[in-house]
Amino acid sequence: MRFFVSYARRDNSADALRQIAAMVPDATSIYIDDLETHAAGVDRVKKVVDALMSADVFIAVQSTHYLKTEWTRWEFETALQGRAEIRALLTDGEFAHWGDPGWPWSSDETNKRVVSAAR
């Protein structure tokens, strides 16, 4: 399975991102942008978009700033419109699936706007 990890850069260090990668043992590939090697001349945005579009599982990393940036909101909205299974990695290290009672953004007004826009 191919995983795409969406996260707020300011809330996640490289060490935290490596720990997240280690939490997904059943992945054939895990795309975490800041852990990728980006060669000179490579279109980084295209690489992110391609990884997102080909993912089987989309993981949104819960944090203070996750839905406060335009880029992570775009990733989240795009995932909602796609075919990937959607999960959230909660602050306690557990995973929640879209629609589960533990879904972290169900009462967040920003999330309501993102979800409304995606429908």
mmCIF file of N, CA and C in Angstrom:
data_model
loop_
_atom_site.group_PDB
_atom_site.id
_atom_site.type_symbol
_atom_site.label_atom_id
_atom_site.label_comp_id
_atom_site.label_asym_id
_atom_site.label_seq_id
_atom_site.Cartn_x
_atom_site.Cartn_y
_atom_site.Cartn_z
ATOM 1 N N MET A 1 0.844 -1.183 0.000
ATOM 2 C CA MET A 1 0.000 0.000 0.000
ATOM 3 C C MET A 1 0.886 1.243 0.000
ATOM 4 N N ARG A 2 0.431 2.238 -0.734
ATOM 5 C CA ARG A 2 1.157 3.513 -0.801
ATOM 6 C C ARG A 2 0.489 4.523 0.125
ATOM 7 N N PHE A 3 1.281 5.131 0.980
ATOM 8 C CA PHE A 3 0.792 6.106 1.955
ATOM 9 C C PHE A 3 1.291 7.499 1.612
ATOM 10 N N PHE A 4 0.438 8.474 1.847
ATOM 11 C CA PHE A 4 0.813 9.883 1.722
ATOM 12 C C PHE A 4 0.558 10.515 3.084
ATOM 13 N N VAL A 5 1.584 11.142 3.653
ATOM 14 C CA VAL A 5 1.453 11.762 4.965
ATOM 15 C C VAL A 5 1.395 13.275 4.776
ATOM 16 N N SER A 6 0.308 13.856 5.258
ATOM 17 C CA SER A 6 0.068 15.297 5.173
ATOM 18 C C SER A 6 0.231 15.874 6.577
ATOM 19 N N TYR A 7 1.018 16.939 6.689
ATOM 20 C CA TYR A 7 1.342 17.466 8.012
ATOM 21 C C TYR A 7 1.673 18.952 7.910
ATOM 22 N N ALA A 8 1.526 19.631 9.028
ATOM 23 C CA ALA A 8 1.955 21.026 9.120
ATOM 24 C C ALA A 8 3.437 21.029 9.446
ATOM 25 N N ARG A 9 4.217 21.579 8.558
ATOM 26 C CA ARG A 9 5.674 21.586 8.710
ATOM 27 C C ARG A 9 6.108 22.201 10.034
ATOM 28 N N ARG A 10 5.460 23.303 10.435
ATOM 29 C CA ARG A 10 5.908 23.987 11.658
ATOM 30 C C ARG A 10 5.651 23.176 12.926
ATOM 31 N N ASP A 11 4.781 22.168 12.843
ATOM 32 C CA ASP A 11 4.460 21.350 14.012
ATOM 33 C C ASP A 11 5.205 20.020 14.053
ATOM 34 N N ASN A 12 6.008 19.716 13.034
ATOM 35 C CA ASN A 12 6.622 18.387 12.931
ATOM 36 C C ASN A 12 8.077 18.480 12.509
ATOM 37 N N SER A 13 8.966 18.069 13.390
ATOM 38 C CA SER A 13 10.394 18.044 13.082
ATOM 39 C C SER A 13 10.701 16.839 12.191
ATOM 40 N N ALA A 14 11.903 16.818 11.652
ATOM 41 C CA ALA A 14 12.332 15.665 10.855
ATOM 42 C C ALA A 14 12.310 14.393 11.696
ATOM 43 N N ASP A 15 12.707 14.489 12.963
ATOM 44 C CA ASP A 15 12.657 13.319 13.851
ATOM 45 C C ASP A 15 11.224 12.825 14.031
ATOM 46 N N ALA A 16 10.302 13.748 14.228
ATOM 47 C CA ALA A 16 8.886 13.365 14.378
ATOM 48 C C ALA A 16 8.379 12.698 13.104
ATOM 49 N N LEU A 17 8.783 13.205 11.954
ATOM 50 C CA LEU A 17 8.348 12.615 10.681
ATOM 51 C C LEU A 17 8.923 11.212 10.490
ATOM 52 N N ARG A 18 10.150 11.001 10.901
ATOM 53 C CA ARG A 18 10.733 9.646 10.834
ATOM 54 C C ARG A 18 9.982 8.692 11.769
ATOM 55 N N GLN A 19 9.586 9.169 12.936
ATOM 56 C CA GLN A 19 8.801 8.337 13.856
ATOM 57 C C GLN A 19 7.450 7.991 13.238
ATOM 58 N N ILE A 20 6.845 8.932 12.537
ATOM 59 C CA ILE A 20 5.566 8.667 11.856
ATOM 60 C C ILE A 20 5.761 7.586 10.800
ATOM 61 N N ALA A 21 6.820 7.700 10.018
ATOM 62 C CA ALA A 21 7.094 6.690 8.981
ATOM 63 C C ALA A 21 7.228 5.305 9.597
ATOM 64 N N ALA A 22 7.845 5.221 10.753
ATOM 65 C CA ALA A 22 8.039 3.928 11.421
ATOM 66 C C ALA A 22 6.732 3.353 11.953
ATOM 67 N N MET A 23 5.709 4.177 12.096
ATOM 68 C CA MET A 23 4.417 3.717 12.624
ATOM 69 C C MET A 23 3.561 3.040 11.562
ATOM 70 N N VAL A 24 4.023 3.018 10.321
ATOM 71 C CA VAL A 24 3.235 2.477 9.217
ATOM 72 C C VAL A 24 3.996 1.303 8.595
ATOM 73 N N PRO A 25 4.021 0.171 9.290
ATOM 74 C CA PRO A 25 4.840 -0.950 8.833
ATOM 75 C C PRO A 25 4.291 -1.670 7.600
ATOM 76 N N ASP A 26 3.013 -1.525 7.280
ATOM 77 C CA ASP A 26 2.434 -2.260 6.157
ATOM 78 C C ASP A 26 2.505 -1.487 4.842
ATOM 79 N N ALA A 27 3.295 -0.442 4.786
ATOM 80 C CA ALA A 27 3.389 0.377 3.583
ATOM 81 C C ALA A 27 4.428 -0.178 2.609
ATOM 82 N N THR A 28 4.091 -0.143 1.323
ATOM 83 C CA THR A 28 5.100 -0.427 0.303
ATOM 84 C C THR A 28 5.872 0.851 0.007
ATOM 85 N N SER A 29 5.221 2.000 0.218
ATOM 86 C CA SER A 29 5.906 3.291 0.112
ATOM 87 C C SER A 29 5.172 4.303 0.989
ATOM 88 N N ILE A 30 5.946 5.230 1.522
ATOM 89 C CA ILE A 30 5.385 6.305 2.345
ATOM 90 C C ILE A 30 5.962 7.607 1.819
ATOM 91 N N TYR A 31 5.100 8.504 1.376
ATOM 92 C CA TYR A 31 5.582 9.811 0.918
ATOM 93 C C TYR A 31 5.431 10.816 2.052
ATOM 94 N N ILE A 32 6.560 11.298 2.529
ATOM 95 C CA ILE A 32 6.614 12.367 3.523
ATOM 96 C C ILE A 32 7.566 13.391 2.923
ATOM 97 N N ASP A 33 7.024 14.480 2.452
ATOM 98 C CA ASP A 33 7.770 15.421 1.626
ATOM 99 C C ASP A 33 9.114 15.828 2.218
ATOM 100 N N ASP A 34 9.156 16.199 3.472
ATOM 101 C CA ASP A 34 10.405 16.675 4.060
ATOM 102 C C ASP A 34 11.428 15.573 4.311
ATOM 103 N N LEU A 35 11.065 14.324 4.103
ATOM 104 C CA LEU A 35 12.026 13.229 4.209
ATOM 105 C C LEU A 35 12.496 12.757 2.836
ATOM 106 N N GLU A 36 11.937 13.337 1.781
ATOM 107 C CA GLU A 36 12.318 12.996 0.419
ATOM 108 C C GLU A 36 13.581 13.746 0.010
ATOM 109 N N THR A 37 14.341 13.150 -0.873
ATOM 110 C CA THR A 37 15.474 13.831 -1.480
ATOM 111 C C THR A 37 14.965 14.495 -2.754
ATOM 112 N N HIS A 38 15.123 15.787 -2.830
ATOM 113 C CA HIS A 38 14.640 16.537 -3.990
ATOM 114 C C HIS A 38 15.836 17.010 -4.801
ATOM 115 N N ALA A 39 16.056 16.363 -5.930
ATOM 116 C CA ALA A 39 17.175 16.705 -6.799
ATOM 117 C C ALA A 39 16.950 18.074 -7.429
ATOM 118 N N ALA A 40 18.037 18.732 -7.736
ATOM 119 C CA ALA A 40 17.958 20.036 -8.404
ATOM 120 C C ALA A 40 17.210 19.877 -9.723
ATOM 121 N N GLY A 41 16.341 20.805 -10.002
ATOM 122 C CA GLY A 41 15.593 20.786 -11.257
ATOM 123 C C GLY A 41 14.316 19.967 -11.220
ATOM 124 N N VAL A 42 14.092 19.225 -10.150
ATOM 125 C CA VAL A 42 12.866 18.427 -10.026
ATOM 126 C C VAL A 42 11.746 19.332 -9.537
ATOM 127 N N ASP A 43 10.589 19.204 -10.151
ATOM 128 C CA ASP A 43 9.428 19.996 -9.754
ATOM 129 C C ASP A 43 8.851 19.378 -8.479
ATOM 130 N N ARG A 44 9.143 20.003 -7.355
ATOM 131 C CA ARG A 44 8.736 19.467 -6.051
ATOM 132 C C ARG A 44 7.220 19.411 -5.924
ATOM 133 N N VAL A 45 6.531 20.431 -6.399
ATOM 134 C CA VAL A 45 5.075 20.443 -6.310
ATOM 135 C C VAL A 45 4.496 19.277 -7.102
ATOM 136 N N LYS A 46 5.013 19.027 -8.296
ATOM 137 C CA LYS A 46 4.526 17.904 -9.106
ATOM 138 C C LYS A 46 4.758 16.584 -8.376
ATOM 139 N N LYS A 47 5.911 16.465 -7.733
ATOM 140 C CA LYS A 47 6.221 15.236 -6.991
ATOM 141 C C LYS A 47 5.211 15.022 -5.859
ATOM 142 N N VAL A 48 4.867 16.094 -5.138
ATOM 143 C CA VAL A 48 3.876 16.001 -4.060
ATOM 144 C C VAL A 48 2.519 15.605 -4.630
ATOM 145 N N VAL A 49 2.099 16.283 -5.678
ATOM 146 C CA VAL A 49 0.791 16.008 -6.280
ATOM 147 C C VAL A 49 0.728 14.573 -6.790
ATOM 148 N N ASP A 50 1.761 14.123 -7.480
ATOM 149 C CA ASP A 50 1.780 12.746 -7.989
ATOM 150 C C ASP A 50 1.680 11.736 -6.854
ATOM 151 N N ALA A 51 2.413 11.979 -5.766
ATOM 152 C CA ALA A 51 2.369 11.061 -4.616
ATOM 153 C C ALA A 51 0.982 11.052 -3.985
ATOM 154 N N LEU A 52 0.373 12.216 -3.869
ATOM 155 C CA LEU A 52 -0.973 12.306 -3.294
ATOM 156 C C LEU A 52 -1.981 11.570 -4.169
ATOM 157 N N MET A 53 -1.915 11.776 -5.463
ATOM 158 C CA MET A 53 -2.888 11.168 -6.382
ATOM 159 C C MET A 53 -2.738 9.654 -6.487
ATOM 160 N N SER A 54 -1.548 9.136 -6.213
ATOM 161 C CA SER A 54 -1.342 7.694 -6.343
ATOM 162 C C SER A 54 -1.463 6.955 -5.003
ATOM 163 N N ALA A 55 -1.719 7.679 -3.927
ATOM 164 C CA ALA A 55 -1.771 7.068 -2.596
ATOM 165 C C ALA A 55 -3.014 6.197 -2.418
ATOM 166 N N ASP A 56 -2.819 5.100 -1.710
ATOM 167 C CA ASP A 56 -3.941 4.256 -1.300
ATOM 168 C C ASP A 56 -4.503 4.727 0.037
ATOM 169 N N VAL A 57 -3.617 5.303 0.856
ATOM 170 C CA VAL A 57 -4.003 5.775 2.188
ATOM 171 C C VAL A 57 -3.433 7.180 2.389
ATOM 172 N N PHE A 58 -4.294 8.088 2.808
ATOM 173 C CA PHE A 58 -3.914 9.461 3.121
ATOM 174 C C PHE A 58 -3.944 9.597 4.635
ATOM 175 N N ILE A 59 -2.842 10.073 5.219
ATOM 176 C CA ILE A 59 -2.779 10.266 6.667
ATOM 177 C C ILE A 59 -2.587 11.748 6.955
ATOM 178 N N ALA A 60 -3.536 12.332 7.658
ATOM 179 C CA ALA A 60 -3.433 13.716 8.118
ATOM 180 C C ALA A 60 -2.920 13.684 9.547
ATOM 181 N N VAL A 61 -1.816 14.373 9.796
ATOM 182 C CA VAL A 61 -1.211 14.374 11.127
ATOM 183 C C VAL A 61 -1.831 15.506 11.941
ATOM 184 N N GLN A 62 -2.565 15.140 12.968
ATOM 185 C CA GLN A 62 -3.233 16.126 13.809
ATOM 186 C C GLN A 62 -2.204 17.005 14.499
ATOM 187 N N SER A 63 -2.410 18.307 14.405
ATOM 188 C CA SER A 63 -1.553 19.266 15.100
ATOM 189 C C SER A 63 -2.263 20.612 15.122
ATOM 190 N N THR A 64 -1.706 21.520 15.869
ATOM 191 C CA THR A 64 -2.292 22.851 16.025
ATOM 192 C C THR A 64 -2.516 23.550 14.695
ATOM 193 N N HIS A 65 -1.566 23.457 13.793
ATOM 194 C CA HIS A 65 -1.631 24.226 12.551
ATOM 195 C C HIS A 65 -2.072 23.418 11.335
ATOM 196 N N TYR A 66 -2.484 22.161 11.524
ATOM 197 C CA TYR A 66 -2.758 21.318 10.356
ATOM 198 C C TYR A 66 -3.748 21.955 9.380
ATOM 199 N N LEU A 67 -4.892 22.351 9.817
ATOM 200 C CA LEU A 67 -5.878 22.912 8.887
ATOM 201 C C LEU A 67 -5.785 24.432 8.765
ATOM 202 N N LYS A 68 -4.707 25.005 9.253
ATOM 203 C CA LYS A 68 -4.547 26.458 9.197
ATOM 204 C C LYS A 68 -3.668 26.921 8.039
ATOM 205 N N THR A 69 -3.112 25.991 7.292
ATOM 206 C CA THR A 69 -2.308 26.400 6.147
ATOM 207 C C THR A 69 -3.038 26.039 4.861
ATOM 208 N N GLU A 70 -2.838 26.869 3.862
ATOM 209 C CA GLU A 70 -3.501 26.642 2.579
ATOM 210 C C GLU A 70 -3.087 25.307 1.970
ATOM 211 N N TRP A 71 -1.810 24.967 2.072
ATOM 212 C CA TRP A 71 -1.320 23.736 1.444
ATOM 213 C C TRP A 71 -1.919 22.487 2.089
ATOM 214 N N THR A 72 -1.922 22.402 3.417
ATOM 215 C CA THR A 72 -2.473 21.198 4.053
ATOM 216 C C THR A 72 -3.981 21.118 3.849
ATOM 217 N N ARG A 73 -4.659 22.253 3.839
ATOM 218 C CA ARG A 73 -6.100 22.228 3.528
ATOM 219 C C ARG A 73 -6.322 21.703 2.118
ATOM 220 N N TRP A 74 -5.471 22.125 1.169
ATOM 221 C CA TRP A 74 -5.597 21.644 -0.207
ATOM 222 C C TRP A 74 -5.369 20.132 -0.267
ATOM 223 N N GLU A 75 -4.331 19.649 0.417
ATOM 224 C CA GLU A 75 -4.066 18.209 0.429
ATOM 225 C C GLU A 75 -5.259 17.446 1.001
ATOM 226 N N PHE A 76 -5.786 17.943 2.103
ATOM 227 C CA PHE A 76 -6.919 17.291 2.760
ATOM 228 C C PHE A 76 -8.152 17.278 1.849
ATOM 229 N N GLU A 77 -8.454 18.409 1.266
ATOM 230 C CA GLU A 77 -9.604 18.511 0.362
ATOM 231 C C GLU A 77 -9.427 17.599 -0.844
ATOM 232 N N THR A 78 -8.243 17.571 -1.393
ATOM 233 C CA THR A 78 -7.968 16.711 -2.542
ATOM 234 C C THR A 78 -8.137 15.244 -2.161
ATOM 235 N N ALA A 79 -7.659 14.870 -1.002
ATOM 236 C CA ALA A 79 -7.817 13.486 -0.539
ATOM 237 C C ALA A 79 -9.293 13.128 -0.384
ATOM 238 N N LEU A 80 -10.100 14.057 0.119
ATOM 239 C CA LEU A 80 -11.534 13.793 0.276
ATOM 240 C C LEU A 80 -12.212 13.520 -1.068
ATOM 241 N N GLN A 81 -11.706 14.130 -2.107
ATOM 242 C CA GLN A 81 -12.303 13.958 -3.437
ATOM 243 C C GLN A 81 -11.769 12.735 -4.169
ATOM 244 N N GLY A 82 -10.705 12.145 -3.645
ATOM 245 C CA GLY A 82 -10.074 11.021 -4.316
ATOM 246 C C GLY A 82 -10.562 9.673 -3.835
ATOM 247 N N ARG A 83 -9.775 8.673 -4.106
ATOM 248 C CA ARG A 83 -10.148 7.287 -3.799
ATOM 249 C C ARG A 83 -9.415 6.729 -2.585
ATOM 250 N N ALA A 84 -8.466 7.478 -2.051
ATOM 251 C CA ALA A 84 -7.650 6.969 -0.945
ATOM 252 C C ALA A 84 -8.462 6.847 0.344
ATOM 253 N N GLU A 85 -8.102 5.851 1.138
ATOM 254 C CA GLU A 85 -8.649 5.741 2.491
ATOM 255 C C GLU A 85 -8.067 6.909 3.290
ATOM 256 N N ILE A 86 -8.892 7.542 4.110
ATOM 257 C CA ILE A 86 -8.436 8.720 4.850
ATOM 258 C C ILE A 86 -8.360 8.394 6.337
ATOM 259 N N ARG A 87 -7.191 8.679 6.900
ATOM 260 C CA ARG A 87 -6.950 8.458 8.324
ATOM 261 C C ARG A 87 -6.354 9.729 8.923
ATOM 262 N N ALA A 88 -6.474 9.842 10.223
ATOM 263 C CA ALA A 88 -5.787 10.904 10.960
ATOM 264 C C ALA A 88 -4.873 10.225 11.960
ATOM 265 N N LEU A 89 -3.673 10.755 12.084
ATOM 266 C CA LEU A 89 -2.772 10.323 13.142
ATOM 267 C C LEU A 89 -2.981 11.300 14.285
ATOM 268 N N LEU A 90 -3.554 10.812 15.362
ATOM 269 C CA LEU A 90 -3.913 11.659 16.495
ATOM 270 C C LEU A 90 -2.690 11.985 17.346
ATOM 271 N N THR A 91 -2.807 12.993 18.155
ATOM 272 C CA THR A 91 -1.682 13.423 18.995
ATOM 273 C C THR A 91 -1.247 12.346 19.991
ATOM 274 N N ASP A 92 -2.126 11.390 20.297
ATOM 275 C CA ASP A 92 -1.760 10.314 21.220
ATOM 276 C C ASP A 92 -1.104 9.125 20.507
ATOM 277 N N GLY A 93 -0.858 9.262 19.189
ATOM 278 C CA GLY A 93 -0.207 8.201 18.425
ATOM 279 C C GLY A 93 -1.146 7.162 17.852
ATOM 280 N N GLU A 94 -2.438 7.300 18.103
ATOM 281 C CA GLU A 94 -3.433 6.377 17.556
ATOM 282 C C GLU A 94 -3.915 6.898 16.207
ATOM 283 N N PHE A 95 -4.507 5.996 15.412
ATOM 284 C CA PHE A 95 -5.079 6.386 14.129
ATOM 285 C C PHE A 95 -6.593 6.402 14.227
ATOM 286 N N ALA A 96 -7.203 7.353 13.553
ATOM 287 C CA ALA A 96 -8.665 7.399 13.429
ATOM 288 C C ALA A 96 -8.982 7.408 11.940
ATOM 289 N N HIS A 97 -10.063 6.742 11.568
ATOM 290 C CA HIS A 97 -10.511 6.740 10.177
ATOM 291 C C HIS A 97 -11.568 7.818 9.992
ATOM 292 N N TRP A 98 -11.633 8.345 8.784
ATOM 293 C CA TRP A 98 -12.624 9.352 8.435
ATOM 294 C C TRP A 98 -14.012 8.854 8.863
ATOM 295 N N GLY A 99 -14.727 9.673 9.599
ATOM 296 C CA GLY A 99 -16.068 9.324 10.038
ATOM 297 C C GLY A 99 -16.131 8.624 11.382
ATOM 298 N N ASP A 100 -14.992 8.165 11.903
ATOM 299 C CA ASP A 100 -14.971 7.540 13.228
ATOM 300 C C ASP A 100 -15.311 8.567 14.299
ATOM 301 N N PRO A 101 -15.849 8.126 15.442
ATOM 302 C CA PRO A 101 -16.115 9.062 16.538
ATOM 303 C C PRO A 101 -14.863 9.806 17.006
ATOM 304 N N GLY A 102 -13.691 9.229 16.851
ATOM 305 C CA GLY A 102 -12.462 9.870 17.284
ATOM 306 C C GLY A 102 -11.852 10.816 16.259
ATOM 307 N N TRP A 103 -12.553 11.046 15.152
ATOM 308 C CA TRP A 103 -12.004 11.931 14.117
ATOM 309 C C TRP A 103 -11.758 13.315 14.722
ATOM 310 N N PRO A 104 -10.539 13.858 14.590
ATOM 311 C CA PRO A 104 -10.155 15.034 15.380
ATOM 312 C C PRO A 104 -10.765 16.369 14.995
ATOM 313 N N TRP A 105 -11.234 16.516 13.782
ATOM 314 C CA TRP A 105 -11.661 17.845 13.360
ATOM 315 C C TRP A 105 -13.164 17.965 13.172
ATOM 316 N N SER A 106 -13.937 17.083 13.762
ATOM 317 C CA SER A 106 -15.379 17.081 13.504
ATOM 318 C C SER A 106 -16.077 18.354 13.969
ATOM 319 N N SER A 107 -15.558 19.045 14.979
ATOM 320 C CA SER A 107 -16.214 20.258 15.450
ATOM 321 C C SER A 107 -15.446 21.519 15.066
ATOM 322 N N ASP A 108 -14.386 21.365 14.303
ATOM 323 C CA ASP A 108 -13.555 22.496 13.907
ATOM 324 C C ASP A 108 -14.204 23.212 12.719
ATOM 325 N N GLU A 109 -14.416 24.503 12.834
ATOM 326 C CA GLU A 109 -15.064 25.268 11.770
ATOM 327 C C GLU A 109 -14.252 25.224 10.479
ATOM 328 N N THR A 110 -12.936 25.234 10.578
ATOM 329 C CA THR A 110 -12.102 25.148 9.384
ATOM 330 C C THR A 110 -12.367 23.834 8.670
ATOM 331 N N ASN A 111 -12.443 22.747 9.406
ATOM 332 C CA ASN A 111 -12.708 21.449 8.808
ATOM 333 C C ASN A 111 -14.077 21.448 8.133
ATOM 334 N N LYS A 112 -15.075 22.060 8.752
ATOM 335 C CA LYS A 112 -16.399 22.113 8.143
ATOM 336 C C LYS A 112 -16.341 22.808 6.799
ATOM 337 N N ARG A 113 -15.559 23.892 6.688
ATOM 338 C CA ARG A 113 -15.431 24.587 5.409
ATOM 339 C C ARG A 113 -14.729 23.696 4.386
ATOM 340 N N VAL A 114 -13.674 23.007 4.805
ATOM 341 C CA VAL A 114 -12.947 22.124 3.904
ATOM 342 C C VAL A 114 -13.858 21.010 3.413
ATOM 343 N N VAL A 115 -14.578 20.381 4.335
ATOM 344 C CA VAL A 115 -15.470 19.294 3.972
ATOM 345 C C VAL A 115 -16.584 19.796 3.067
ATOM 346 N N SER A 116 -17.161 20.936 3.364
ATOM 347 C CA SER A 116 -18.230 21.505 2.534
ATOM 348 C C SER A 116 -17.719 21.801 1.126
ATOM 349 N N ALA A 117 -16.529 22.355 1.035
ATOM 350 C CA ALA A 117 -15.956 22.685 -0.275
ATOM 351 C C ALA A 117 -15.683 21.434 -1.093
ATOM 352 N N ALA A 118 -15.379 20.349 -0.415
ATOM 353 C CA ALA A 118 -15.036 19.112 -1.117
ATOM 354 C C ALA A 118 -16.263 18.355 -1.619
ATOM 355 N N ARG A 119 -17.410 18.682 -1.121
ATOM 356 C CA ARG A 119 -18.617 17.941 -1.539
ATOM 357 C C ARG A 119 -19.238 18.523 -2.769
#
